[in-house]
Short mmCIF file of C-alpha atoms in Angstrom, two decimals:
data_model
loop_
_atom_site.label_atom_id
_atom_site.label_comp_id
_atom_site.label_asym_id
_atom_site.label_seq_id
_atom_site.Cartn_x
_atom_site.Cartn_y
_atom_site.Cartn_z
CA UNK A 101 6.09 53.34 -104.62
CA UNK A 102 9.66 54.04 -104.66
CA UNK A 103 12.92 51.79 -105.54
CA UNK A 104 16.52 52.40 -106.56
CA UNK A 105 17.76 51.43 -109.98
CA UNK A 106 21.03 51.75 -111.57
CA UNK A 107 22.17 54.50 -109.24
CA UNK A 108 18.67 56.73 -109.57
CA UNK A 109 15.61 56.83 -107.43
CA UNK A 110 12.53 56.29 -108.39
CA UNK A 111 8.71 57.26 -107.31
CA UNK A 112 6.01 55.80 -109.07
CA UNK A 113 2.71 57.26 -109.13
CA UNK A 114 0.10 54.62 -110.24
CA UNK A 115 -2.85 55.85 -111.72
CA UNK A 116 -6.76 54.84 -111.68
CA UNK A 117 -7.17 53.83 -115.39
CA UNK A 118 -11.01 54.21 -115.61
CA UNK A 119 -12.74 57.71 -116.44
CA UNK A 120 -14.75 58.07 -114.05
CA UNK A 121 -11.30 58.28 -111.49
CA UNK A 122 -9.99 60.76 -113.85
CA UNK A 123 -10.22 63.22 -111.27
CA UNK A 124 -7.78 61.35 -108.97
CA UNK A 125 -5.50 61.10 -112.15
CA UNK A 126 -5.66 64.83 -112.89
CA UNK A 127 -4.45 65.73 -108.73
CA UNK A 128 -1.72 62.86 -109.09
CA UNK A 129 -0.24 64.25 -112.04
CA UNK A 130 0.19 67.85 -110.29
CA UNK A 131 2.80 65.80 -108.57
CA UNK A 132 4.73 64.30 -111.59
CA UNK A 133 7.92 65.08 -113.41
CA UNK A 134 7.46 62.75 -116.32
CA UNK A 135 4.08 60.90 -117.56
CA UNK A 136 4.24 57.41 -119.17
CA UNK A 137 1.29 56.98 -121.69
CA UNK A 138 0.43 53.29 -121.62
CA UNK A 139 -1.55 52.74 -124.94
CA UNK A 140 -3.29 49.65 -125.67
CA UNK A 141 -2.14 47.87 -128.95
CA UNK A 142 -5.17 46.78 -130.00
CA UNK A 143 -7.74 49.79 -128.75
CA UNK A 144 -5.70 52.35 -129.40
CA UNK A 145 -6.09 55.76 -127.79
CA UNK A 146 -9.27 55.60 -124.80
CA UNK A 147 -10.98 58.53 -123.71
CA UNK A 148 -9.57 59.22 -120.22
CA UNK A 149 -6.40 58.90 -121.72
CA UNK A 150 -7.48 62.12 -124.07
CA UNK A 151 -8.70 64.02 -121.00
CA UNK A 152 -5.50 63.48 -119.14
CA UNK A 153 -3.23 64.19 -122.05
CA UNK A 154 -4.69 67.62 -122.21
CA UNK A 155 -3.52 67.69 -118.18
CA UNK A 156 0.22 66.42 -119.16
CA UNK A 157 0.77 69.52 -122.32
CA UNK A 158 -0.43 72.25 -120.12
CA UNK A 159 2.43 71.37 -117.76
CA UNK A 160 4.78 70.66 -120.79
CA UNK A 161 5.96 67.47 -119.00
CA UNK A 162 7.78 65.27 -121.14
CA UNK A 163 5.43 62.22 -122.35
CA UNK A 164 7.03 58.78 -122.74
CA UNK A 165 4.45 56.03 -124.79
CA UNK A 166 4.53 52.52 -124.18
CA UNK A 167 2.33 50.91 -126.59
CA UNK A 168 1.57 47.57 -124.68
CA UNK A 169 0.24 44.16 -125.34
CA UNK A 170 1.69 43.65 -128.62
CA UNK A 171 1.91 39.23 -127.77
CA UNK A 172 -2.01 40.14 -128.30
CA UNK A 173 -3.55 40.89 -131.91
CA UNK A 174 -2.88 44.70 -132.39
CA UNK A 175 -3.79 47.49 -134.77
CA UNK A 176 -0.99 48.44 -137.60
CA UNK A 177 1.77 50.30 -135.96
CA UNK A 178 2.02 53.24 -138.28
CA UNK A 179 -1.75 53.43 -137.60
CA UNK A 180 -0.94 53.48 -134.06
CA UNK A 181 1.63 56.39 -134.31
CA UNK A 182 -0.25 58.23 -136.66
CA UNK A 183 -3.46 58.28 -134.15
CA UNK A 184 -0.80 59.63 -131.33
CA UNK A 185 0.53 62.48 -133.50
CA UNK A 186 -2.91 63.59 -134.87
CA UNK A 187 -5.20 63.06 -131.63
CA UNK A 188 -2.33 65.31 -129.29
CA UNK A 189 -0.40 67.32 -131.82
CA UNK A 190 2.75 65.64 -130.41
CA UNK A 191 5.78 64.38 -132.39
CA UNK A 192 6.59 60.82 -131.93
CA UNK A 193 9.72 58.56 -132.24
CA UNK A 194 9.76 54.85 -132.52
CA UNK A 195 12.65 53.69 -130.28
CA UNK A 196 12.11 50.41 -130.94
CA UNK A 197 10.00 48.83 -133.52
CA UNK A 198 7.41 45.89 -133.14
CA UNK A 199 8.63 42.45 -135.44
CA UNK A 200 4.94 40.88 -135.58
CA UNK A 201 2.02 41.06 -133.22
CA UNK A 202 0.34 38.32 -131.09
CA UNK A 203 1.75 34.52 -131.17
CA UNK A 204 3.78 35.85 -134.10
CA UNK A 205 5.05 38.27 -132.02
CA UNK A 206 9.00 37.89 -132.35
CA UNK A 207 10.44 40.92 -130.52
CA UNK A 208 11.27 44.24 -131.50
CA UNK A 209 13.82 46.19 -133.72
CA UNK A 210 16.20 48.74 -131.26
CA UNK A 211 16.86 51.49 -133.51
CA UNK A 212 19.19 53.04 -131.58
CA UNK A 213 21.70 49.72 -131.29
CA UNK A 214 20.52 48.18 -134.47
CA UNK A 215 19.78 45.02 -132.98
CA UNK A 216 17.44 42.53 -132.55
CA UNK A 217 15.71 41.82 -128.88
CA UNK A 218 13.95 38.65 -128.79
CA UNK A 219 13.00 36.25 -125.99
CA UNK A 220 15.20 34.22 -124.39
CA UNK A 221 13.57 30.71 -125.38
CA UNK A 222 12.29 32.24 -128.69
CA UNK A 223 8.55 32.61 -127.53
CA UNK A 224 6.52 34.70 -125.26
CA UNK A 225 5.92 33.72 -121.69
CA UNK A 226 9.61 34.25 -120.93
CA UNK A 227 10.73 36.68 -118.70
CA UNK A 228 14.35 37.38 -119.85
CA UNK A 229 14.75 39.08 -123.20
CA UNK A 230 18.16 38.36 -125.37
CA UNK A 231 19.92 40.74 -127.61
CA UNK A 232 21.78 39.53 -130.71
CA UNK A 233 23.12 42.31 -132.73
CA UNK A 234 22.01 42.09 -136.70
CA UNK A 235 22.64 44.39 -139.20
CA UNK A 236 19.59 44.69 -141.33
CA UNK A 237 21.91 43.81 -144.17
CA UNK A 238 22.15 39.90 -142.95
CA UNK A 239 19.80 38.34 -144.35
CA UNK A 240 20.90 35.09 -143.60
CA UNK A 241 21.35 35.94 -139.90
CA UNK A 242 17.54 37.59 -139.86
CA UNK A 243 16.09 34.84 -141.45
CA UNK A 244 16.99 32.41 -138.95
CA UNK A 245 15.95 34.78 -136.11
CA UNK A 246 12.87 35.90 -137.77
CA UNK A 247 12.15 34.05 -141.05
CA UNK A 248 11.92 35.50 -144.41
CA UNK A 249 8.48 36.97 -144.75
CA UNK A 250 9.33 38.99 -141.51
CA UNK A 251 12.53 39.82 -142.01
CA UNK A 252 11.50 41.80 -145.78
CA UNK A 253 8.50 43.40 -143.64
CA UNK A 254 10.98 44.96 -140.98
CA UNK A 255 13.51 46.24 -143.80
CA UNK A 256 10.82 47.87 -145.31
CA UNK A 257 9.34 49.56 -142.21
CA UNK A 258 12.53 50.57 -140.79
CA UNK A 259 13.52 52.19 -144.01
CA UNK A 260 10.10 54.12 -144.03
CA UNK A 261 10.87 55.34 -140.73
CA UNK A 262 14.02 56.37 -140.65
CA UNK A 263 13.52 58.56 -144.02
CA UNK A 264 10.09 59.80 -142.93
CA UNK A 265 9.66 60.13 -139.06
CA UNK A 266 10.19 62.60 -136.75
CA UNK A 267 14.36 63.13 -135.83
CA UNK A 268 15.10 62.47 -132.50
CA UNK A 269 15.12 65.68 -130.04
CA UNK A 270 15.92 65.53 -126.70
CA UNK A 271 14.94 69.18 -125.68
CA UNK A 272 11.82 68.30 -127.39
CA UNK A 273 11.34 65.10 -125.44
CA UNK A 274 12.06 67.35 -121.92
CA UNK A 275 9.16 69.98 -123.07
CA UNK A 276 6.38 67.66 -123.56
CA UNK A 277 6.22 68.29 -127.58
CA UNK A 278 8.00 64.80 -128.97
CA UNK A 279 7.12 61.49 -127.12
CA UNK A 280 9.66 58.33 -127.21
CA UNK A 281 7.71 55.40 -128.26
CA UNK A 282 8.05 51.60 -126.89
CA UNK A 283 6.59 48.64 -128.07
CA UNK A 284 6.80 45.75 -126.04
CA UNK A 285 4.59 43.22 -123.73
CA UNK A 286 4.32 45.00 -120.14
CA UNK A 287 2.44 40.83 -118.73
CA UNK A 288 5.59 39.16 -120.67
CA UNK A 289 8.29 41.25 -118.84
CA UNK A 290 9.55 41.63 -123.01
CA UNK A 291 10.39 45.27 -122.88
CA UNK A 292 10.06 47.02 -119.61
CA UNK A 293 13.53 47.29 -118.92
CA UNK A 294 15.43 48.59 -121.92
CA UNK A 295 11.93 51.45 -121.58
CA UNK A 296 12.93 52.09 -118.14
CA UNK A 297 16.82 52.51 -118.63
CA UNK A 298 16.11 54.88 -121.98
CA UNK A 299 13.56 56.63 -119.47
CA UNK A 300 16.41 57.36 -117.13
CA UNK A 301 18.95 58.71 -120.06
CA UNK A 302 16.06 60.69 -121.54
CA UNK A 303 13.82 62.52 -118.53
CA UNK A 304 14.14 65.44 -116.35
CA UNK A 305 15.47 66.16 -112.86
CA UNK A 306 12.84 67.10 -110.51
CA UNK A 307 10.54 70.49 -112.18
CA UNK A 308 10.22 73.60 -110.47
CA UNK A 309 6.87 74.75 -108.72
CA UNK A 310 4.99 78.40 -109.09
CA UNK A 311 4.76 79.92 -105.65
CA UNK A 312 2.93 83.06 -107.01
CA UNK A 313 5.68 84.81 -109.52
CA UNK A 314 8.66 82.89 -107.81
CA UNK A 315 9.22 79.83 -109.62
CA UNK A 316 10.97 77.12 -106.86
CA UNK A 317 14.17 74.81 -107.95
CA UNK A 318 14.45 71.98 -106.66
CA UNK A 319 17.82 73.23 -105.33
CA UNK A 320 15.67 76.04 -103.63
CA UNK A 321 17.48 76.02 -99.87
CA UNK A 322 14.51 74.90 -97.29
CA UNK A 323 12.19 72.08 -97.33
CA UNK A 324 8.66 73.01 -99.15
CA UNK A 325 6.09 70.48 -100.27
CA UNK A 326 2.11 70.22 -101.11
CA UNK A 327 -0.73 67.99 -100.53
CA UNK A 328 -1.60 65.79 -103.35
CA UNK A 329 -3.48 63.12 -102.11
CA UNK A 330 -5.38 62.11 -98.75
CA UNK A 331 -6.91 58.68 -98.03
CA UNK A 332 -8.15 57.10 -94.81
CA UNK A 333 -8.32 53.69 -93.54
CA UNK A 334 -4.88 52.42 -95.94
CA UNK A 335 -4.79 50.11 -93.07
CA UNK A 336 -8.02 48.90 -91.63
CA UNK A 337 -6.41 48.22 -88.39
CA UNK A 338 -4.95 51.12 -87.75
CA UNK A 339 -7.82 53.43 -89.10
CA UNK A 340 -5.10 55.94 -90.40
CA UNK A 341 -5.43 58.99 -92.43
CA UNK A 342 -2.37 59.38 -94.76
CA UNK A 343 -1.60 62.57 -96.70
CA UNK A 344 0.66 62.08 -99.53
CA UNK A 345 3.14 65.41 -99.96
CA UNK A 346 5.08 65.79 -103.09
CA UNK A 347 8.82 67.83 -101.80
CA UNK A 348 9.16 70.45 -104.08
CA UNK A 349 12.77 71.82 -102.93
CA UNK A 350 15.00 71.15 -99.80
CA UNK A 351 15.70 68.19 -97.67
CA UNK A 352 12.66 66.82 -94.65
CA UNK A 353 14.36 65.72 -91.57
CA UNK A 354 12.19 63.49 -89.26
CA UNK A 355 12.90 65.59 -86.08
CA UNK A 356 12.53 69.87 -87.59
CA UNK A 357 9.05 71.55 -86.84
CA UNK A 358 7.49 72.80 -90.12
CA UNK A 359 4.69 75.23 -90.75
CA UNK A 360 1.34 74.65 -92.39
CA UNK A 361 0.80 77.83 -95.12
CA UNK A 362 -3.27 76.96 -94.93
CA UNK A 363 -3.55 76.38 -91.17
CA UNK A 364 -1.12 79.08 -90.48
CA UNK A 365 0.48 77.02 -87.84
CA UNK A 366 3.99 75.31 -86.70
CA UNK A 367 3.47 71.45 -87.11
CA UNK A 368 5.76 68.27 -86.24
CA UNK A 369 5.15 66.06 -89.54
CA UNK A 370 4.46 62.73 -87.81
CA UNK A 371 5.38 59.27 -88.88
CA UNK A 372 6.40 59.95 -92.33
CA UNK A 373 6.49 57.04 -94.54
CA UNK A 374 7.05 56.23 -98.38
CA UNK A 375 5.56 52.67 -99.98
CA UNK A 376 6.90 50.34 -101.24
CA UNK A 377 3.64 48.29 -103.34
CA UNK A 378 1.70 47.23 -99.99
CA UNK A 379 4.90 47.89 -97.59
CA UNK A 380 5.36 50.78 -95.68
CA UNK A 381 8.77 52.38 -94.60
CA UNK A 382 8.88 55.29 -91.83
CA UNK A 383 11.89 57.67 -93.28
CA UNK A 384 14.06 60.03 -91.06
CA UNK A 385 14.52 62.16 -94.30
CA UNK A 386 13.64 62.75 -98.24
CA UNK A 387 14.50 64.99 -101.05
CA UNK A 388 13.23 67.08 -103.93
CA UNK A 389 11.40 64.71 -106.07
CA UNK A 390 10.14 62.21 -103.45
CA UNK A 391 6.77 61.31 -102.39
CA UNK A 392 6.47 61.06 -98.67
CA UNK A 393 3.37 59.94 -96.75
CA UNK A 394 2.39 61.70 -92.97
CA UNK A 395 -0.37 60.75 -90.68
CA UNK A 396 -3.35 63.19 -90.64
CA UNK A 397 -5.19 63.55 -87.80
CA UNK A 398 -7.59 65.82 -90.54
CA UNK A 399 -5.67 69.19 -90.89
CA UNK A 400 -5.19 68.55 -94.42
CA UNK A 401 -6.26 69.68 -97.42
CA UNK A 402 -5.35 68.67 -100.80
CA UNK A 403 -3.39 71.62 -102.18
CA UNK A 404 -2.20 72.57 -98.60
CA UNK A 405 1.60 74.18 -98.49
CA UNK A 406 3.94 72.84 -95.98
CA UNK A 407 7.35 74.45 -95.68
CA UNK A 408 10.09 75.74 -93.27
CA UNK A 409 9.48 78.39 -91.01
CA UNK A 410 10.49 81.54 -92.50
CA UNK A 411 9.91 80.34 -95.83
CA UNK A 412 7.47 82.65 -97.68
CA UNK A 413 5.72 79.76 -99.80
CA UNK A 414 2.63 79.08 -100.99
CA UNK A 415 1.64 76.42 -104.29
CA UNK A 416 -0.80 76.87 -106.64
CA UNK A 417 -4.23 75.19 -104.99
CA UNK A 418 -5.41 72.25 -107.45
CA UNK A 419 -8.34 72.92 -109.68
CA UNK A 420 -11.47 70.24 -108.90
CA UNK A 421 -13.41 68.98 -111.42
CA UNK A 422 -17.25 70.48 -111.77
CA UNK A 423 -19.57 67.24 -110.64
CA UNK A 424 -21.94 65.59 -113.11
CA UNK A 425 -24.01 63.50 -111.13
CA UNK A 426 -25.72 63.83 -107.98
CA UNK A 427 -27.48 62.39 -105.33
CA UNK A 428 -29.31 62.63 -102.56
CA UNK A 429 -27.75 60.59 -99.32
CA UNK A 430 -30.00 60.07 -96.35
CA UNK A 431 -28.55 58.46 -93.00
CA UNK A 432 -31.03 55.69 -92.07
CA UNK A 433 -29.35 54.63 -88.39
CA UNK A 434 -29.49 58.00 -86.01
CA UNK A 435 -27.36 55.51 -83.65
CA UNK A 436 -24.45 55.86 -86.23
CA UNK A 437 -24.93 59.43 -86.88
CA UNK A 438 -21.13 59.91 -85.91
CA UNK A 439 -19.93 57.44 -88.20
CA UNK A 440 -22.27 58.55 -91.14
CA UNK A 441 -20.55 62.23 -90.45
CA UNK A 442 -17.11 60.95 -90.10
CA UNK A 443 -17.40 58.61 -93.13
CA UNK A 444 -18.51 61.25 -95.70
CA UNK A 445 -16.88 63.86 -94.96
CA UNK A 446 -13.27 62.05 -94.52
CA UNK A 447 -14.04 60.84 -98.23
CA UNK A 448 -14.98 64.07 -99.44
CA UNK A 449 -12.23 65.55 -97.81
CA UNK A 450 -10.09 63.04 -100.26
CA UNK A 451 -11.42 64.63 -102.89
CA UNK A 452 -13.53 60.59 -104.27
CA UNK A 453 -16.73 62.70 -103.69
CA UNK A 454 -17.90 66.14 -103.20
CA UNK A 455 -20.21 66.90 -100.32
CA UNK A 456 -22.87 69.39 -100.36
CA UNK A 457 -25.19 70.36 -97.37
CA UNK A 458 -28.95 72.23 -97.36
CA UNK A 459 -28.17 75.10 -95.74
CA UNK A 460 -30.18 74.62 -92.14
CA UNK A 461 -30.45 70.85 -92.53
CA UNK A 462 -27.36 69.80 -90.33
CA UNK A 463 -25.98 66.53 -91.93
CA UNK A 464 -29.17 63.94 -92.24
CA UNK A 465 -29.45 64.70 -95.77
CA UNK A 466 -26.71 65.85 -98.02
CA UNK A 467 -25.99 66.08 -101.71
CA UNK A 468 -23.28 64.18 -103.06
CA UNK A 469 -21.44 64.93 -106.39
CA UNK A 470 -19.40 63.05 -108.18
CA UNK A 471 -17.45 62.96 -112.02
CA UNK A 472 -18.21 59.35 -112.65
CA UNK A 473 -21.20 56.77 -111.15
CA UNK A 474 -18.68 54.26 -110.54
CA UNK A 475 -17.83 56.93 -107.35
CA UNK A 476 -21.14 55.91 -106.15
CA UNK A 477 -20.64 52.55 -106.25
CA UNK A 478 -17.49 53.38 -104.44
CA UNK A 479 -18.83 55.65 -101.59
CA UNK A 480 -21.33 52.72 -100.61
CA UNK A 481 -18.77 49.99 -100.47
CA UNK A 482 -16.39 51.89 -98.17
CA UNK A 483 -19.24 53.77 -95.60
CA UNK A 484 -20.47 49.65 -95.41
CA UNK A 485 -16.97 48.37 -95.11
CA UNK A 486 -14.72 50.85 -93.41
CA UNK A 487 -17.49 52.78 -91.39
CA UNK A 488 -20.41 50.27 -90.53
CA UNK A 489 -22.89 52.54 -92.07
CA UNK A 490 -25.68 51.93 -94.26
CA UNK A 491 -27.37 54.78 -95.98
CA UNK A 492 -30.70 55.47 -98.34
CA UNK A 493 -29.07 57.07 -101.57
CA UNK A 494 -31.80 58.91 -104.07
CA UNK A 495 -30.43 59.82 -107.80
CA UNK A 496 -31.42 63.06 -108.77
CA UNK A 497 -31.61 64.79 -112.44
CA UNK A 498 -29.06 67.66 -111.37
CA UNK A 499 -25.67 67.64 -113.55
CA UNK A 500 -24.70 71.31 -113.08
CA UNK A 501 -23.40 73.25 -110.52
CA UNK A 502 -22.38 77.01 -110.21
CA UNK A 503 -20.92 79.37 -107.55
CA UNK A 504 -22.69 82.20 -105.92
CA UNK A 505 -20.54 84.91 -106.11
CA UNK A 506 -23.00 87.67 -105.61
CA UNK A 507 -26.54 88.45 -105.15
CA UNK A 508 -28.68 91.14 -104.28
CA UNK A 509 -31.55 89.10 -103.06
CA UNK A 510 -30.93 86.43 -99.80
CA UNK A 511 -30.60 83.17 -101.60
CA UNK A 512 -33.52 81.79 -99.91
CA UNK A 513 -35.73 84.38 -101.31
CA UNK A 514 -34.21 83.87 -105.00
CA UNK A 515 -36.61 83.36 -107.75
CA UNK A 516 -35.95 79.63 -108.93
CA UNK A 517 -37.13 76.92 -111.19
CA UNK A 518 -38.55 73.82 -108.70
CA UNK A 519 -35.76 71.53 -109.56
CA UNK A 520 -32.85 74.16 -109.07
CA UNK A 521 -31.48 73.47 -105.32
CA UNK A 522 -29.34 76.09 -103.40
CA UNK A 523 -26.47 74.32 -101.36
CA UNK A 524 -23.53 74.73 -99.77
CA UNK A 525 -20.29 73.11 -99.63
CA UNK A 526 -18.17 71.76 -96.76
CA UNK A 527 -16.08 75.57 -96.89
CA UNK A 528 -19.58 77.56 -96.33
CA UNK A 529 -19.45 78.68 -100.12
CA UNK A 530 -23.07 78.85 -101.77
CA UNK A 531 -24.14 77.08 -104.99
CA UNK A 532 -26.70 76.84 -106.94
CA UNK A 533 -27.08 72.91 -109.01
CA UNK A 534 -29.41 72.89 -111.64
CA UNK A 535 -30.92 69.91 -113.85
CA UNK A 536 -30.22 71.78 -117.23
CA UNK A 537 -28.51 75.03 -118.83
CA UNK A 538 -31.81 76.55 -119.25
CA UNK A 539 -32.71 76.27 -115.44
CA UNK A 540 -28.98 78.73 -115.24
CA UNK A 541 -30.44 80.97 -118.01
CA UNK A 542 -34.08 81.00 -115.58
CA UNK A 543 -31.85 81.94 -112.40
CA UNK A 544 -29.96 84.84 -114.09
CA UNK A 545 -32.78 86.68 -116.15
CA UNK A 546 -35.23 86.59 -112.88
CA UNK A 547 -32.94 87.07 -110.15
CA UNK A 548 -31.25 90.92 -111.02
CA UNK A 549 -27.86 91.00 -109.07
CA UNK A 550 -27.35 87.76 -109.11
CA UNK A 551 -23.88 86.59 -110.33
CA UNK A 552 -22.64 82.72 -110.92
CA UNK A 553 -19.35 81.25 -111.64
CA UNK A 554 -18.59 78.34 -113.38
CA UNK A 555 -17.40 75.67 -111.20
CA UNK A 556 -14.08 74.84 -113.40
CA UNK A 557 -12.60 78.86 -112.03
CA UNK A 558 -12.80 78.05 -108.04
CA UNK A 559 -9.64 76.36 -106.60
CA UNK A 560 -9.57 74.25 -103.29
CA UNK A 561 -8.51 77.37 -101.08
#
């Protein structure tokens, strides 16, 4: 979504928060100038949140940590921090500090100001937040705010931290290797705003892209964007196909003709849109940094280039991730074969599954790969609910995959363990999935010629 606030505008990108969507997460944050690391107070650092971390310090985005929940019972703070630092090999800087944790939970400490915030009404549930400036040296004034037992347990921790964290940086902050830390309560509405206006003091203009060895500005003259996202049926009664393009440099105007790097044709960009949470707005024109939305009528591809004519552009495709799970999906109604064909591969094409055919076998029967089982789960409800098709869905044992990328022998004449399947994907590429690394090992020692490739090297092309 996008809004205005205090003279700056702002795209969010919301983010699936379970691993097995991780994939999702990994193409949205292609698109991002700045990541905000939501940690839970109590559970500390999860596992996606590991996986996508790695994602964030490649890019050397700049990492902002909210440590939420803390009107909840939560873990030691110094704990917290001390996880953060050793877990991503990132300094960290408390810009606020917590003053208790769950219904003791007072406010927090703004180092910066050297003041108190507390609630409004003195207890949580409020959505306004008050701040009374207090010099740590009051201890009449603290007590009252605070109480005694509090107010001694604050001194001390603030005089640990400023004597023994990390100094504040900002060019450290901008290059992903120091993260600002907030404490607050995101359900209480206690915090969120003084986060988002240090946010705005502390994070980048919109990054530069890689086009091959040119690296594009946002001040780059021409528009130029790329495909991060595709999703079909956002409104059921429209049965649209939106692809989401992050603008990488230039202005889009409504009305100009652009050109399609992948397709390697002119196209009119039609009814572009940004969000709003459920709302939709159709724009005449957007900037570097924004997220715009344009009807597909299934051209695109996520990692597709889309630029002014003339413009010799082309972005960096975006890695997929190798599937661990497959299955065998078997159309049961031959009267919906359309809709079983449209169905699966408009959600493949998404990027929720990947789609894998037996080469001769037309479309009855594919293979379907996925990072997480919830996708399963997924894939059924929205063939039922968006497509009207029911399907017969067998789990397999395969959780490997590899590339063909040469071989001396035809591939249906290769020498292969029972449970090793040779497929292709949606592109005509052949692959080879296989129930176990030994199975690979099998493949390679009886089949001279034959080379593989890990899955993790091919890019959507």
């Amino acid at each position: 979504m996008q809004f205005e606030y205090d003279g700056y505008c702002i795209n969010i990108l919301d983010t699936p928060g379970h691993q097995d969507f991780s994939e999702d997460t990994y193409r949205t944050l292609t698109a991002a100038d700045s990541v905000v690391m939501v940690i839970d107070a109590a559970k500390g650092i999860e596992p996606q949140t590991r996986k996508l971390f790695k994602v964030c310090a490649m890019r050397h985005i700049p990492i902002f940590t909210f440590i939420n929940k803390m009107d909840r019972e939560a873990r030691d703070s110094f704990e917290l921090l001390d996880e953060l630092e050793k877990e991503f090999g990132i300094g960290t800087y408390p810009m606020n500090w917590p003053i208790g944790c769950g219904t003791d939970f007072k406010g927090v400490f703004d180092r910066e100001n050297r003041r108190i915030l507390t609630f409004a009404d003195s207890h949580a549930g409020s959505d306004r937040i008050e701040a009374i400036e207090c010099d740590l040296t009051d201890t009449e004034k603290l007590d009252s705010l605070i109480g005694p037992y509090m107010r001694e347990a604050l001194c001390d921790e603030i005089e640990l931290l400023d004597g023994a964290s990390f100094d504040f940086d900002l060019e450290k902050v901008r290059c992903g290797e120091l993260s600002p830390v907030f404490f607050g309560s995101a359900l209480n509405n206690f915090g969120v705003e003084p986060f988002l206006e240090n946010f705005l003091k502390m994070t980048t203009e919109p990054l530069s892209y890689r086009s091959g060895e040119e690296l594009i500005a946002p001040t780059t003259e021409g528009f130029s964007a790329f495909v991060f996202k595709i999703q079909a049926n956002m409104n059921k009664a429209h049965r649209d196909r939106i692809a989401f393009m992050r603008i990488v440099s230039g202005r889009f105007d409504r009305a100009q003709e652009y050109f399609h790097v992948q397709g390697k044709k002119a196209i009119k960009l039609s009814r572009p849109q940004q969000m709003m949470a459920q709302e939709r707005a159709v724009v005449d024109e957007a900037y570097a940094g924004d997220i715009i939305g344009v009807f597909d009528p299934g051209i695109f591809s996520i990692g597709d280039t889309i630029c002014e004519k003339g413009m010799k552009v082309e972005y960096a495709g975006i890695p997929t991730f190798a599937p661990e799970h497959f299955a065998l999906v078997e159309q049961i109604d031959s009267l919906k074969r359309k809709q079983f064909d449209k169905g699966i591969t408009q959600i493949a094409q998404e990027g929720a599954i990947q789609m894998f055919f037996i080469p001769g076998s037309g479309m009855e029967r594919v293979y379907v790969g996925v990072v997480g089982m919830l996708q399963f789960d997924v894939l059924q409800f929205r063939m039922e609910s968006e497509y009207g098709v029911k399907y017969h869905k067998q789990d397999t044992s395969h959780c490997l995959v590899r590339f063909v990328e040469e071989s001396e022998t035809e591939l249906k004449n290769l020498n292969l363990m029972q449970t090793t399947k040779w497929v292709q994907d949606r592109r005509g590429r052949d692959l080879l999935i296989f129930t176990a690394e030994y199975e690979i090992n099998w493949a390679l020692d009886k089949n001279p010629g034959l080379v593989l490739k890990e899955f993790s090297q091919m890019q959507e092309e």
